[in-house]
Amino acid sequence: MPDIFYLISKWWKQMLAVIILSLITVGIIVFLQPDKYLSVATALPASSTSADKARIFGNNPQELYTSFGNPDDLDRVLGTAQLDTIYLATCDEFNLWDHYKMGEKGQAARSKAAKLLRKNSRVIKSEYGELKTKVWDTDKNLAPQLANTLMEKLNSIHQDIQNESNRITLKSLEQGKEKLQKQVDSAGGKLSLSRLAALSDQLQQYEKLIGEYQLIVDTRPSALIIVEKARPSEWHDKPNRLLILTATALLSFIFTLLLALVMERRKKA
């Protein structure tokens, strides 16, 4: 096998030419690419018991309940982030088809903008059990707004999901109270005092439960606890031109060295 230093000393001009040509080509490409700024929003999962009536109105001490969920609670949120829902809603809020210069309007532009936003975004669970929404954008002031909005959309969706059972229960209680009230009204003065007292007590129980569930539904406990909102970045994150050019030079050197080795073997053959 030929000595590496011998190959370099013999073929250095050709190797240098290839490396310089590669650097020029790749350099033109990466310097024509626009700078993209990264913004990151961070949240923790809220406890699933935050929407539980027993936590607020029960007799157990509040210390028995934690405000935070566990990292496994984020799996459902990550599943939702795979859908187009939050990206389409964010596109509608910011008219991103204009920002991305789609050159068209309507549903087609909306879908393309959502796909591009999704391509420039990441929703991940960190090694510390945090939920992070990352957005890269050419506008350093828009990037944090998009990251924060994606986080808010995820929180809103899961707020509605975890509150749905309370809304159903509230509706059933209201229907039960209405039915009982009609029974009292239709009976008029025909009911005995004991029966009337029992029905009145039931109505009071209904009113108490309705008030409790109404409070929870109106409160809409958060599914995510925002730890840090996304902020504008002063320095672009993509493309990393120095890293790309360094990798290009290294790969070009290895390629030309292997090519020189092949040429030397052909000569000896």
Tab-separated table of C-alpha atoms in Angstrom:
chain	number	residue	atom	x	y	z
A	1	MET	CA	0.000	0.000	0.000
A	2	PRO	CA	1.506	3.390	-0.995
A	3	ASP	CA	2.567	5.700	1.804
A	4	ILE	CA	-0.032	8.415	2.545
A	5	PHE	CA	2.599	11.159	2.639
A	6	TYR	CA	3.922	9.967	-0.703
A	7	LEU	CA	0.433	10.159	-2.210
A	8	ILE	CA	-0.112	13.652	-0.836
A	9	SER	CA	3.280	14.876	-2.055
A	10	LYS	CA	2.618	13.501	-5.547
A	11	TRP	CA	-1.029	14.438	-5.968
A	12	TRP	CA	-1.302	17.514	-3.760
A	13	LYS	CA	-2.034	19.876	-6.621
A	14	GLN	CA	-4.944	17.806	-7.909
A	15	MET	CA	-6.199	17.197	-4.364
A	16	LEU	CA	-6.038	20.885	-3.530
A	17	ALA	CA	-7.892	21.766	-6.727
A	18	VAL	CA	-10.718	19.356	-5.910
A	19	ILE	CA	-10.945	20.579	-2.316
A	20	ILE	CA	-11.042	24.240	-3.374
A	21	LEU	CA	-13.638	23.513	-6.067
A	22	SER	CA	-15.794	21.653	-3.539
A	23	LEU	CA	-15.488	24.474	-1.027
A	24	ILE	CA	-16.456	27.062	-3.620
A	25	THR	CA	-19.481	25.053	-4.789
A	26	VAL	CA	-20.755	24.275	-1.307
A	27	GLY	CA	-19.902	27.792	-0.106
A	28	ILE	CA	-22.045	29.364	-2.825
A	29	ILE	CA	-24.955	27.097	-1.870
A	30	VAL	CA	-24.780	27.681	1.895
A	31	PHE	CA	-24.211	31.439	1.639
A	32	LEU	CA	-27.231	31.759	-0.636
A	33	GLN	CA	-29.402	30.052	1.978
A	34	PRO	CA	-31.204	32.499	4.292
A	35	ASP	CA	-30.336	32.617	7.969
A	36	LYS	CA	-32.832	30.823	10.211
A	37	TYR	CA	-33.278	31.726	13.872
A	38	LEU	CA	-34.256	29.171	16.503
A	39	SER	CA	-36.728	29.847	19.311
A	40	VAL	CA	-37.722	27.282	21.954
A	41	ALA	CA	-40.690	27.182	24.332
A	42	THR	CA	-40.541	24.814	27.318
A	43	ALA	CA	-43.336	23.324	29.426
A	44	LEU	CA	-43.929	20.605	31.996
A	45	PRO	CA	-46.974	18.307	32.119
A	46	ALA	CA	-49.645	19.325	34.602
A	47	SER	CA	-51.091	16.686	36.900
A	48	SER	CA	-54.046	14.779	35.478
A	49	THR	CA	-55.831	15.398	38.793
A	50	SER	CA	-55.945	19.147	38.126
A	51	ALA	CA	-59.355	18.695	36.493
A	52	ASP	CA	-60.595	16.347	39.219
A	53	LYS	CA	-63.414	17.722	41.396
A	54	ALA	CA	-62.161	15.800	44.418
A	55	ARG	CA	-58.925	17.743	44.372
A	56	ILE	CA	-60.710	21.076	44.815
A	57	PHE	CA	-63.780	20.171	46.868
A	58	GLY	CA	-62.635	16.969	48.576
A	59	ASN	CA	-61.617	16.627	52.201
A	60	ASN	CA	-58.096	15.402	51.437
A	61	PRO	CA	-55.299	17.910	52.082
A	62	GLN	CA	-54.003	19.685	48.975
A	63	GLU	CA	-50.516	18.444	49.815
A	64	LEU	CA	-51.588	14.971	48.688
A	65	TYR	CA	-51.851	16.271	45.126
A	66	THR	CA	-48.899	17.390	43.029
A	67	SER	CA	-49.203	20.152	40.455
A	68	PHE	CA	-46.931	18.329	38.025
A	69	GLY	CA	-47.562	15.221	35.993
A	70	ASN	CA	-44.942	12.682	34.974
A	71	PRO	CA	-43.003	12.509	31.694
A	72	ASP	CA	-45.289	9.725	30.432
A	73	ASP	CA	-48.155	12.246	30.383
A	74	LEU	CA	-46.340	13.990	27.528
A	75	ASP	CA	-46.723	10.993	25.215
A	76	ARG	CA	-50.336	11.953	24.493
A	77	VAL	CA	-49.262	15.522	23.773
A	78	LEU	CA	-46.525	14.325	21.414
A	79	GLY	CA	-49.129	12.213	19.611
A	80	THR	CA	-51.291	15.297	19.086
A	81	ALA	CA	-48.270	17.177	17.748
A	82	GLN	CA	-48.058	14.652	14.905
A	83	LEU	CA	-51.408	15.878	13.584
A	84	ASP	CA	-51.855	18.847	11.265
A	85	THR	CA	-54.324	20.544	13.616
A	86	ILE	CA	-51.962	22.844	15.512
A	87	TYR	CA	-49.990	23.771	12.389
A	88	LEU	CA	-53.096	24.695	10.389
A	89	ALA	CA	-54.441	26.762	13.298
A	90	THR	CA	-51.114	28.574	13.682
A	91	CYS	CA	-50.972	29.279	9.937
A	92	ASP	CA	-54.451	30.800	10.111
A	93	GLU	CA	-53.471	32.995	13.060
A	94	PHE	CA	-50.361	34.432	11.404
A	95	ASN	CA	-51.325	34.211	7.679
A	96	LEU	CA	-48.129	32.267	7.112
A	97	TRP	CA	-48.857	31.728	3.415
A	98	ASP	CA	-47.972	35.413	2.976
A	99	HIS	CA	-44.868	35.124	5.159
A	100	TYR	CA	-43.683	32.097	3.194
A	101	LYS	CA	-44.514	33.909	-0.065
A	102	MET	CA	-46.670	31.109	-1.432
A	103	GLY	CA	-47.915	33.284	-4.261
A	104	GLU	CA	-51.386	31.807	-3.986
A	105	LYS	CA	-54.404	31.876	-1.731
A	106	GLY	CA	-56.999	29.444	-0.503
A	107	GLN	CA	-56.851	25.953	0.918
A	108	ALA	CA	-53.861	24.891	-1.197
A	109	ALA	CA	-51.701	27.739	0.141
A	110	ARG	CA	-52.901	27.021	3.685
A	111	SER	CA	-51.922	23.352	3.431
A	112	LYS	CA	-48.505	24.150	1.943
A	113	ALA	CA	-47.814	26.734	4.651
A	114	ALA	CA	-48.762	24.222	7.366
A	115	LYS	CA	-46.406	21.631	5.866
A	116	LEU	CA	-43.579	24.163	5.725
A	117	LEU	CA	-44.197	25.218	9.325
A	118	ARG	CA	-44.165	21.570	10.362
A	119	LYS	CA	-40.896	21.064	8.470
A	120	ASN	CA	-39.357	24.019	10.311
A	121	SER	CA	-40.656	22.881	13.718
A	122	ARG	CA	-39.932	20.182	16.266
A	123	VAL	CA	-42.072	19.113	19.235
A	124	ILE	CA	-39.982	16.863	21.457
A	125	LYS	CA	-39.698	15.470	24.984
A	126	SER	CA	-36.334	16.354	26.471
A	127	GLU	CA	-34.193	14.008	28.521
A	128	TYR	CA	-35.381	15.905	31.605
A	129	GLY	CA	-39.056	15.157	30.915
A	130	GLU	CA	-39.878	18.602	29.496
A	131	LEU	CA	-41.948	19.378	26.434
A	132	LYS	CA	-40.166	21.651	23.976
A	133	THR	CA	-41.538	23.322	20.861
A	134	LYS	CA	-38.751	24.456	18.539
A	135	VAL	CA	-39.282	26.691	15.519
A	136	TRP	CA	-36.750	27.891	12.972
A	137	ASP	CA	-37.658	30.946	10.893
A	138	THR	CA	-35.969	33.639	8.833
A	139	ASP	CA	-37.714	36.273	10.978
A	140	LYS	CA	-36.133	36.180	14.440
A	141	ASN	CA	-39.128	37.997	15.952
A	142	LEU	CA	-41.708	35.694	14.381
A	143	ALA	CA	-39.977	32.462	15.427
A	144	PRO	CA	-40.750	32.848	19.174
A	145	GLN	CA	-44.355	33.795	18.423
A	146	LEU	CA	-44.780	30.609	16.395
A	147	ALA	CA	-43.130	28.432	19.076
A	148	ASN	CA	-45.299	29.915	21.830
A	149	THR	CA	-48.458	29.575	19.728
A	150	LEU	CA	-47.793	25.911	18.981
A	151	MET	CA	-47.385	25.309	22.704
A	152	GLU	CA	-50.616	27.184	23.440
A	153	LYS	CA	-52.523	25.188	20.813
A	154	LEU	CA	-51.318	21.905	22.310
A	155	ASN	CA	-52.303	23.052	25.782
A	156	SER	CA	-55.744	24.192	24.597
A	157	ILE	CA	-56.497	20.887	22.862
A	158	HIS	CA	-55.607	18.842	25.932
A	159	GLN	CA	-57.439	21.231	28.227
A	160	ASP	CA	-60.593	20.490	26.258
A	161	ILE	CA	-59.915	16.745	26.283
A	162	GLN	CA	-59.368	16.455	30.035
A	163	ASN	CA	-62.324	18.773	30.747
A	164	GLU	CA	-64.735	16.894	28.486
A	165	SER	CA	-65.845	14.435	31.174
A	166	ASN	CA	-66.627	17.328	33.522
A	167	ARG	CA	-68.723	19.009	30.828
A	168	ILE	CA	-70.676	15.783	30.251
A	169	THR	CA	-71.244	15.355	33.992
A	170	LEU	CA	-72.358	18.985	34.293
A	171	LYS	CA	-74.847	18.558	31.485
A	172	SER	CA	-76.250	15.397	33.099
A	173	LEU	CA	-76.621	17.181	36.438
A	174	GLU	CA	-78.453	20.086	34.826
A	175	GLN	CA	-80.813	17.696	33.073
A	176	GLY	CA	-81.383	15.786	36.324
A	177	LYS	CA	-82.135	18.987	38.226
A	178	GLU	CA	-84.540	20.164	35.509
A	179	LYS	CA	-86.360	16.816	35.565
A	180	LEU	CA	-86.635	16.899	39.360
A	181	GLN	CA	-87.844	20.506	39.322
A	182	LYS	CA	-90.566	19.619	36.833
A	183	GLN	CA	-91.623	16.766	39.107
A	184	VAL	CA	-91.969	19.172	42.036
A	185	ASP	CA	-93.790	21.781	39.960
A	186	SER	CA	-96.242	19.289	38.429
A	187	ALA	CA	-97.108	17.802	41.814
A	188	GLY	CA	-98.082	21.172	43.178
A	189	GLY	CA	-99.448	20.887	46.728
A	190	LYS	CA	-100.186	17.179	46.485
A	191	LEU	CA	-96.846	16.126	48.025
A	192	SER	CA	-96.494	15.410	51.693
A	193	LEU	CA	-94.233	17.633	53.738
A	194	SER	CA	-91.681	14.845	54.183
A	195	ARG	CA	-91.613	14.106	50.449
A	196	LEU	CA	-91.374	17.788	49.595
A	197	ALA	CA	-88.502	18.202	52.040
A	198	ALA	CA	-86.687	15.227	50.496
A	199	LEU	CA	-87.090	16.629	46.979
A	200	SER	CA	-85.933	20.066	48.112
A	201	ASP	CA	-82.853	18.479	49.653
A	202	GLN	CA	-82.130	16.671	46.373
A	203	LEU	CA	-82.473	19.947	44.466
A	204	GLN	CA	-79.980	21.584	46.819
A	205	GLN	CA	-77.547	18.729	46.237
A	206	TYR	CA	-77.973	19.147	42.497
A	207	GLU	CA	-77.344	22.893	42.770
A	208	LYS	CA	-74.215	22.306	44.853
A	209	LEU	CA	-72.785	19.757	42.419
A	210	ILE	CA	-73.688	21.906	39.419
A	211	GLY	CA	-71.904	24.870	40.987
A	212	GLU	CA	-68.796	22.798	41.682
A	213	TYR	CA	-68.623	21.288	38.219
A	214	GLN	CA	-69.405	24.634	36.603
A	215	LEU	CA	-66.444	26.166	38.421
A	216	ILE	CA	-64.096	23.446	37.157
A	217	VAL	CA	-65.400	23.730	33.582
A	218	ASP	CA	-65.027	27.520	33.627
A	219	THR	CA	-61.550	27.311	35.173
A	220	ARG	CA	-60.279	24.929	32.459
A	221	PRO	CA	-57.185	23.636	34.311
A	222	SER	CA	-54.073	23.654	32.150
A	223	ALA	CA	-52.688	20.453	30.707
A	224	LEU	CA	-49.224	22.038	30.420
A	225	ILE	CA	-47.329	24.321	32.772
A	226	ILE	CA	-45.240	26.832	30.833
A	227	VAL	CA	-41.728	26.940	32.259
A	228	GLU	CA	-40.140	29.266	29.734
A	229	LYS	CA	-41.659	31.100	26.804
A	230	ALA	CA	-39.728	31.298	23.554
A	231	ARG	CA	-37.605	34.406	23.060
A	232	PRO	CA	-36.003	35.982	19.961
A	233	SER	CA	-32.498	34.726	19.229
A	234	GLU	CA	-29.720	37.163	18.415
A	235	TRP	CA	-27.744	34.665	16.339
A	236	HIS	CA	-28.923	32.433	13.538
A	237	ASP	CA	-28.923	28.680	14.125
A	238	LYS	CA	-29.048	27.493	10.525
A	239	PRO	CA	-27.137	27.056	8.338
A	240	ASN	CA	-23.968	26.368	10.320
A	241	ARG	CA	-21.681	27.492	7.519
A	242	LEU	CA	-18.374	26.909	9.313
A	243	LEU	CA	-19.333	23.342	10.211
A	244	ILE	CA	-20.574	22.608	6.691
A	245	LEU	CA	-17.434	23.988	5.039
A	246	THR	CA	-15.168	22.136	7.490
A	247	ALA	CA	-17.002	18.873	6.784
A	248	THR	CA	-16.801	19.561	3.034
A	249	ALA	CA	-13.036	20.093	3.194
A	250	LEU	CA	-12.527	16.922	5.251
A	251	LEU	CA	-14.710	14.750	3.017
A	252	SER	CA	-13.076	16.190	-0.116
A	253	PHE	CA	-9.656	15.410	1.271
A	254	ILE	CA	-10.640	11.814	2.056
A	255	PHE	CA	-12.254	11.413	-1.375
A	256	THR	CA	-9.217	12.771	-3.250
A	257	LEU	CA	-6.863	10.651	-1.145
A	258	LEU	CA	-8.813	7.495	-2.022
A	259	LEU	CA	-8.912	8.573	-5.670
A	260	ALA	CA	-5.131	9.087	-5.673
A	261	LEU	CA	-4.706	5.618	-4.162
A	262	VAL	CA	-6.830	4.077	-6.932
A	263	MET	CA	-4.814	5.929	-9.592
A	264	GLU	CA	-1.520	4.716	-8.128
A	265	ARG	CA	-2.715	1.098	-8.105
A	266	ARG	CA	-3.826	1.354	-11.742
A	267	LYS	CA	-0.400	2.632	-12.717
A	268	LYS	CA	1.336	-0.249	-10.996
A	269	ALA	CA	-1.066	-2.731	-12.557
